[in-house]
mmCIF file of C-alpha atoms in Angstrom:
data_model
loop_
_atom_site.group_PDB
_atom_site.id
_atom_site.type_symbol
_atom_site.label_atom_id
_atom_site.label_comp_id
_atom_site.label_asym_id
_atom_site.label_seq_id
_atom_site.Cartn_x
_atom_site.Cartn_y
_atom_site.Cartn_z
ATOM 1 C CA MET A 1 -13.625 -13.045 5.339
ATOM 2 C CA SER A 2 -11.930 -9.945 6.763
ATOM 3 C CA THR A 3 -13.050 -6.326 6.596
ATOM 4 C CA LEU A 4 -11.209 -3.020 6.825
ATOM 5 C CA GLU A 5 -13.661 -0.208 7.608
ATOM 6 C CA ILE A 6 -12.817 3.500 7.487
ATOM 7 C CA ARG A 7 -15.600 5.610 8.971
ATOM 8 C CA ASP A 8 -15.800 9.419 8.755
ATOM 9 C CA LEU A 9 -12.034 9.735 9.108
ATOM 10 C CA HIS A 10 -10.636 13.223 9.723
ATOM 11 C CA VAL A 11 -6.859 13.723 9.782
ATOM 12 C CA SER A 12 -4.712 16.819 10.328
ATOM 13 C CA VAL A 13 -1.025 17.679 10.062
ATOM 14 C CA GLU A 14 0.867 20.326 11.976
ATOM 15 C CA THR A 15 2.105 23.298 9.928
ATOM 16 C CA GLU A 16 3.890 26.536 10.819
ATOM 17 C CA SER A 17 0.515 28.261 10.949
ATOM 18 C CA GLY A 18 -1.108 25.527 13.026
ATOM 19 C CA PRO A 19 -3.018 22.288 12.346
ATOM 20 C CA LYS A 20 -4.203 21.768 8.768
ATOM 21 C CA GLU A 21 -6.991 19.308 8.045
ATOM 22 C CA ILE A 22 -6.136 16.977 5.151
ATOM 23 C CA LEU A 23 -8.791 14.244 5.354
ATOM 24 C CA ARG A 24 -12.278 15.610 5.830
ATOM 25 C CA GLY A 25 -14.531 12.661 6.407
ATOM 26 C CA VAL A 26 -13.413 9.572 4.488
ATOM 27 C CA ASP A 27 -15.730 6.561 4.357
ATOM 28 C CA LEU A 28 -14.396 3.408 2.729
ATOM 29 C CA THR A 29 -14.782 -0.340 3.264
ATOM 30 C CA VAL A 30 -12.470 -2.993 1.831
ATOM 31 C CA ASN A 31 -13.390 -6.670 2.104
ATOM 32 C CA SER A 32 -11.296 -9.771 1.525
ATOM 33 C CA GLY A 33 -11.078 -10.613 -2.147
ATOM 34 C CA GLN A 34 -11.475 -6.992 -3.250
ATOM 35 C CA THR A 35 -9.066 -4.585 -4.919
ATOM 36 C CA HIS A 36 -9.830 -0.891 -4.463
ATOM 37 C CA ALA A 37 -8.017 1.885 -6.344
ATOM 38 C CA ILE A 38 -7.801 5.387 -4.913
ATOM 39 C CA MET A 39 -7.073 8.054 -7.484
ATOM 40 C CA GLY A 40 -6.988 11.820 -7.414
ATOM 41 C CA PRO A 41 -4.926 14.932 -8.122
ATOM 42 C CA ASN A 42 -1.870 15.964 -6.112
ATOM 43 C CA GLY A 43 -2.695 17.103 -2.594
ATOM 44 C CA SER A 44 -6.041 15.346 -2.463
ATOM 45 C CA GLY A 45 -5.154 13.271 0.618
ATOM 46 C CA LYS A 46 -4.386 9.875 -0.898
ATOM 47 C CA SER A 47 -1.011 9.357 0.758
ATOM 48 C CA THR A 48 -2.295 10.898 3.990
ATOM 49 C CA LEU A 49 -4.837 8.106 4.156
ATOM 50 C CA ALA A 50 -2.122 5.468 3.690
ATOM 51 C CA TYR A 51 0.158 6.854 6.362
ATOM 52 C CA SER A 52 -2.713 7.420 8.777
ATOM 53 C CA LEU A 53 -3.724 3.775 8.453
ATOM 54 C CA ALA A 54 -0.138 2.736 9.159
ATOM 55 C CA GLY A 55 0.141 5.006 12.217
ATOM 56 C CA HIS A 56 2.676 7.581 11.036
ATOM 57 C CA PRO A 57 3.210 10.066 13.905
ATOM 58 C CA LYS A 58 3.109 13.088 11.586
ATOM 59 C CA TYR A 59 -0.628 12.589 11.030
ATOM 60 C CA THR A 60 -3.192 13.231 13.771
ATOM 61 C CA VAL A 61 -6.590 11.556 13.573
ATOM 62 C CA THR A 62 -9.025 14.127 14.954
ATOM 63 C CA SER A 63 -12.202 12.065 14.547
ATOM 64 C CA GLY A 64 -13.594 8.955 12.935
ATOM 65 C CA GLU A 65 -12.540 5.341 13.258
ATOM 66 C CA VAL A 66 -10.731 2.547 11.456
ATOM 67 C CA LEU A 67 -11.742 -1.036 12.193
ATOM 68 C CA LEU A 68 -10.020 -4.250 11.142
ATOM 69 C CA ASP A 69 -12.379 -7.150 11.707
ATOM 70 C CA GLY A 70 -14.110 -5.003 14.317
ATOM 71 C CA GLU A 71 -10.901 -4.130 16.187
ATOM 72 C CA ASP A 72 -9.931 -0.472 16.676
ATOM 73 C CA VAL A 73 -6.870 0.065 14.482
ATOM 74 C CA LEU A 74 -6.315 3.607 15.761
ATOM 75 C CA ALA A 75 -5.775 2.282 19.287
ATOM 76 C CA MET A 76 -2.989 -0.011 18.075
ATOM 77 C CA THR A 77 0.715 0.787 17.916
ATOM 78 C CA VAL A 78 2.426 0.606 14.530
ATOM 79 C CA ASP A 79 3.752 -2.901 15.167
ATOM 80 C CA GLU A 80 0.358 -4.062 16.471
ATOM 81 C CA ARG A 81 -1.243 -2.911 13.220
ATOM 82 C CA ALA A 82 1.250 -4.988 11.265
ATOM 83 C CA ARG A 83 0.598 -8.049 13.408
ATOM 84 C CA ALA A 84 -3.151 -7.536 12.993
ATOM 85 C CA GLY A 85 -2.670 -7.914 9.226
ATOM 86 C CA LEU A 86 -2.191 -4.386 7.851
ATOM 87 C CA PHE A 87 0.677 -3.775 5.412
ATOM 88 C CA LEU A 88 1.875 -0.492 3.910
ATOM 89 C CA ALA A 89 4.115 -0.283 0.851
ATOM 90 C CA MET A 90 5.551 3.219 1.088
ATOM 91 C CA GLN A 91 6.013 5.625 -1.779
ATOM 92 C CA TYR A 92 9.525 6.457 -0.530
ATOM 93 C CA PRO A 93 10.977 3.510 1.452
ATOM 94 C CA VAL A 94 13.598 4.425 4.048
ATOM 95 C CA GLU A 95 17.260 3.486 3.534
ATOM 96 C CA VAL A 96 18.768 1.511 6.437
ATOM 97 C CA PRO A 97 22.557 1.105 6.067
ATOM 98 C CA GLY A 98 24.013 -1.837 7.960
ATOM 99 C CA VAL A 99 20.865 -3.968 7.852
ATOM 100 C CA SER A 100 20.767 -6.544 5.076
ATOM 101 C CA VAL A 101 17.613 -7.316 3.145
ATOM 102 C CA SER A 102 17.713 -10.959 4.287
ATOM 103 C CA ASN A 103 18.010 -10.026 7.982
ATOM 104 C CA PHE A 104 15.273 -7.435 7.673
ATOM 105 C CA LEU A 105 12.860 -9.836 5.999
ATOM 106 C CA ARG A 106 13.367 -12.622 8.546
ATOM 107 C CA THR A 107 13.112 -10.188 11.468
ATOM 108 C CA ALA A 108 9.907 -8.722 10.040
ATOM 109 C CA LYS A 109 8.401 -12.174 9.472
ATOM 110 C CA THR A 110 9.274 -13.195 13.022
ATOM 111 C CA ALA A 111 7.733 -10.012 14.449
ATOM 112 C CA VAL A 112 4.509 -10.376 12.464
ATOM 113 C CA ASP A 113 4.020 -14.106 13.099
ATOM 114 C CA GLY A 114 5.258 -14.112 16.685
ATOM 115 C CA GLU A 115 7.801 -16.847 15.952
ATOM 116 C CA ALA A 116 10.767 -17.295 13.658
ATOM 117 C CA PRO A 117 10.080 -19.128 10.392
ATOM 118 C CA LYS A 118 11.738 -22.504 9.953
ATOM 119 C CA LEU A 119 14.996 -21.748 8.199
ATOM 120 C CA ARG A 120 14.842 -24.375 5.443
ATOM 121 C CA THR A 121 11.285 -23.453 4.466
ATOM 122 C CA TRP A 122 12.016 -19.742 4.769
ATOM 123 C CA VAL A 123 15.042 -19.845 2.464
ATOM 124 C CA LYS A 124 12.973 -21.690 -0.136
ATOM 125 C CA ASP A 125 10.083 -19.223 0.154
ATOM 126 C CA VAL A 126 12.385 -16.206 -0.162
ATOM 127 C CA LYS A 127 14.155 -17.684 -3.197
ATOM 128 C CA GLN A 128 10.852 -18.448 -4.923
ATOM 129 C CA ALA A 129 9.463 -14.968 -4.257
ATOM 130 C CA MET A 130 12.658 -13.303 -5.465
ATOM 131 C CA ASP A 131 12.664 -15.370 -8.655
ATOM 132 C CA GLN A 132 9.056 -14.399 -9.383
ATOM 133 C CA LEU A 133 9.971 -10.734 -8.980
ATOM 134 C CA ALA A 134 13.113 -11.066 -11.146
ATOM 135 C CA ILE A 135 15.335 -10.155 -8.184
ATOM 136 C CA ALA A 136 18.964 -11.359 -8.307
ATOM 137 C CA ASP A 137 20.209 -13.668 -5.540
ATOM 138 C CA ASP A 138 22.834 -11.190 -4.276
ATOM 139 C CA PHE A 139 20.076 -8.646 -3.591
ATOM 140 C CA ALA A 140 19.391 -10.356 -0.244
ATOM 141 C CA GLU A 141 22.818 -9.374 1.101
ATOM 142 C CA ARG A 142 22.588 -5.698 0.167
ATOM 143 C CA ASP A 143 21.850 -3.031 2.769
ATOM 144 C CA LEU A 144 18.143 -2.297 3.033
ATOM 145 C CA ASN A 145 17.082 0.163 0.296
ATOM 146 C CA THR A 146 20.581 1.696 0.293
ATOM 147 C CA GLY A 147 21.527 2.640 -3.233
ATOM 148 C CA PHE A 148 18.481 0.849 -4.626
ATOM 149 C CA SER A 149 16.974 2.085 -7.863
ATOM 150 C CA GLY A 150 13.301 3.060 -7.839
ATOM 151 C CA GLY A 151 12.412 -0.283 -9.408
ATOM 152 C CA GLU A 152 14.449 -2.238 -6.853
ATOM 153 C CA LYS A 153 12.734 -0.452 -3.972
ATOM 154 C CA LYS A 154 9.300 -1.230 -5.353
ATOM 155 C CA ARG A 155 10.148 -4.877 -6.029
ATOM 156 C CA HIS A 156 11.429 -5.171 -2.485
ATOM 157 C CA GLU A 157 8.140 -3.772 -1.157
ATOM 158 C CA ILE A 158 6.221 -6.435 -3.067
ATOM 159 C CA LEU A 159 8.713 -9.077 -1.892
ATOM 160 C CA GLN A 160 7.797 -8.082 1.675
ATOM 161 C CA LEU A 161 4.114 -8.238 0.800
ATOM 162 C CA GLU A 162 4.338 -11.777 -0.533
ATOM 163 C CA LEU A 163 6.440 -13.076 2.365
ATOM 164 C CA LEU A 164 4.589 -11.342 5.224
ATOM 165 C CA ASN A 165 1.198 -12.292 3.755
ATOM 166 C CA PRO A 166 -1.010 -9.699 5.514
ATOM 167 C CA LYS A 167 -4.803 -9.481 5.411
ATOM 168 C CA PHE A 168 -4.800 -6.065 3.756
ATOM 169 C CA ALA A 169 -2.190 -4.330 1.607
ATOM 170 C CA VAL A 170 -2.125 -0.538 1.325
ATOM 171 C CA LEU A 171 0.076 0.284 -1.663
ATOM 172 C CA ASP A 172 1.032 3.950 -1.907
ATOM 173 C CA GLU A 173 1.971 4.823 -5.494
ATOM 174 C CA THR A 174 3.629 1.491 -6.129
ATOM 175 C CA ASP A 175 3.907 2.446 -9.807
ATOM 176 C CA SER A 176 5.903 5.623 -9.110
ATOM 177 C CA GLY A 177 9.177 5.732 -11.031
ATOM 178 C CA LEU A 178 8.809 2.311 -12.651
ATOM 179 C CA ASP A 179 9.659 1.541 -16.252
ATOM 180 C CA ILE A 180 7.290 -0.710 -18.187
ATOM 181 C CA ASP A 181 9.133 -3.949 -17.395
ATOM 182 C CA ALA A 182 9.311 -3.241 -13.657
ATOM 183 C CA LEU A 183 5.666 -2.165 -13.671
ATOM 184 C CA ARG A 184 4.637 -5.534 -15.094
ATOM 185 C CA VAL A 185 6.733 -7.469 -12.585
ATOM 186 C CA VAL A 186 5.409 -5.477 -9.620
ATOM 187 C CA SER A 187 1.824 -5.745 -10.875
ATOM 188 C CA ASP A 188 2.183 -9.509 -11.253
ATOM 189 C CA GLY A 189 3.311 -9.668 -7.619
ATOM 190 C CA VAL A 190 0.260 -7.729 -6.437
ATOM 191 C CA ASN A 191 -1.995 -9.950 -8.526
ATOM 192 C CA ARG A 192 -0.448 -13.088 -7.014
ATOM 193 C CA PHE A 193 -1.133 -11.734 -3.555
ATOM 194 C CA ALA A 194 -4.723 -10.810 -4.409
ATOM 195 C CA ALA A 195 -5.360 -14.139 -6.159
ATOM 196 C CA ASN A 196 -5.455 -15.907 -2.794
ATOM 197 C CA GLY A 197 -9.012 -14.603 -2.515
ATOM 198 C CA ASP A 198 -8.767 -13.892 1.210
ATOM 199 C CA LYS A 199 -6.757 -10.677 0.835
ATOM 200 C CA GLY A 200 -7.762 -7.069 0.327
ATOM 201 C CA VAL A 201 -5.817 -4.456 -1.647
ATOM 202 C CA LEU A 202 -6.038 -0.660 -1.386
ATOM 203 C CA LEU A 203 -4.030 0.708 -4.305
ATOM 204 C CA ILE A 204 -3.216 4.423 -4.328
ATOM 205 C CA THR A 205 -2.107 5.917 -7.627
ATOM 206 C CA HIS A 206 -2.060 9.095 -9.696
ATOM 207 C CA TYR A 207 -2.193 7.331 -13.019
ATOM 208 C CA THR A 208 -4.269 4.668 -14.695
ATOM 209 C CA ARG A 209 -1.353 2.802 -16.285
ATOM 210 C CA ILE A 210 -0.970 0.341 -13.391
ATOM 211 C CA LEU A 211 -4.685 -0.404 -13.652
ATOM 212 C CA ARG A 212 -4.018 -1.956 -17.046
ATOM 213 C CA TYR A 213 -2.287 -4.764 -15.133
ATOM 214 C CA ILE A 214 -4.138 -4.704 -11.798
ATOM 215 C CA LYS A 215 -7.892 -4.639 -12.386
ATOM 216 C CA PRO A 216 -9.711 -2.899 -9.523
ATOM 217 C CA ASP A 217 -13.151 -3.956 -8.356
ATOM 218 C CA PHE A 218 -13.798 -0.422 -7.127
ATOM 219 C CA VAL A 219 -12.351 2.992 -7.943
ATOM 220 C CA HIS A 220 -12.576 5.969 -5.571
ATOM 221 C CA VAL A 221 -11.737 9.512 -6.666
ATOM 222 C CA PHE A 222 -10.224 11.642 -3.892
ATOM 223 C CA VAL A 223 -10.649 15.417 -4.033
ATOM 224 C CA GLY A 224 -10.138 17.815 -1.156
ATOM 225 C CA GLY A 225 -9.699 15.086 1.430
ATOM 226 C CA ARG A 226 -12.929 13.299 0.603
ATOM 227 C CA VAL A 227 -14.212 10.647 -1.762
ATOM 228 C CA ALA A 228 -15.777 12.673 -4.583
ATOM 229 C CA GLU A 229 -16.969 9.749 -6.704
ATOM 230 C CA GLU A 230 -16.986 5.961 -6.607
ATOM 231 C CA GLY A 231 -17.469 3.360 -9.291
ATOM 232 C CA GLY A 232 -16.069 0.287 -10.958
ATOM 233 C CA SER A 233 -13.141 -0.076 -13.333
ATOM 234 C CA GLU A 234 -15.034 2.002 -15.887
ATOM 235 C CA LEU A 235 -14.389 5.058 -13.695
ATOM 236 C CA ALA A 236 -10.644 4.587 -14.202
ATOM 237 C CA GLU A 237 -11.248 4.527 -17.953
ATOM 238 C CA LYS A 238 -13.104 7.840 -17.660
ATOM 239 C CA LEU A 239 -10.166 9.339 -15.747
ATOM 240 C CA GLU A 240 -7.764 8.054 -18.415
ATOM 241 C CA GLU A 241 -9.764 9.937 -21.019
ATOM 242 C CA LYS A 242 -10.644 13.143 -19.183
ATOM 243 C CA GLY A 243 -8.270 13.436 -16.218
ATOM 244 C CA TYR A 244 -9.466 15.192 -13.073
ATOM 245 C CA VAL A 245 -10.869 18.283 -14.766
ATOM 246 C CA ASP A 246 -14.427 17.420 -13.672
ATOM 247 C CA TYR A 247 -13.354 17.330 -10.020
ATOM 248 C CA VAL A 248 -10.973 20.248 -9.672
ATOM 249 C CA GLY A 249 -12.710 22.955 -7.722
ATOM 250 C CA THR A 250 -15.091 20.556 -5.989
ATOM 251 C CA PRO A 251 -16.037 22.178 -2.640
ATOM 252 C CA ALA A 252 -13.837 20.850 0.157
#
C-alpha cells in the first residue's frame, strides 16, 4: 500500500505584475488501488497541481507539503520524483527531434529502475504494450512526439505509463483532442494500469466523457485553486448534467 498526500498546498507563478497564487490550499490523498478524478472550469488550477507535483520550474510552492509514502516529494529533483514512483502524462508532450521513441523508452526505463532492462524481455514487453494500444510497429523508430497526431501523443504517454509502471500516475487531460476510438484505447490502457490494484491514478479532466470508460472512486471539483466539493462517481454525473454553474463565483 502506497500513499500520495497533498497537504495545504499553495503554489504561485510569476507574472509581469509579480507572483500570482494559483493553488490556495489543496488537500488531497490518493491511496494505492484508488482512481481520483479532478474536474473544474478553465483556470481553476488543475494543471497547476499536476505540474507542481512533477516539479516544473515555472511553479513555485510557497507552502504546504507533498508526501509519497512519507517522503518529502518537494525536496526531490524531477528525476528523483520519477524514481520514487510518480508519473506525469502531460497535456502537451514536448517534441524531441533526433531521439527515437524506442531509445527514449529504454533510457527512461533504465533511469527509473536504476538498471537497463534485459533486452529480450524488454522487446517483448514493448511489443505487447504497443499492440494493446493499437500502435504500429514502425512507431518505435519515429522521433519522439515529432509530427505525432494528438491521439498518437496520448497513446505514447500511456505506453510510457504501462512500461515504467510507477506507483502513482498523474494524467493531465489525457482525453484532450482524442476521437472516440482513441479515447477508448487510451482509457483501456489506464484501466489496465489501475487493475494491478497497487497503483493510484489522479486523472485531471474538463469533461466527463472519459469517466464513462474510467470509473473514478472519488471526484474532486476544483474552483479558484481549491477543492470546492468532493464525492463519488455520482458527482461526475451531476457535473455532466449541470456543468460548473453551481461553482462559478465561489469565493477564492
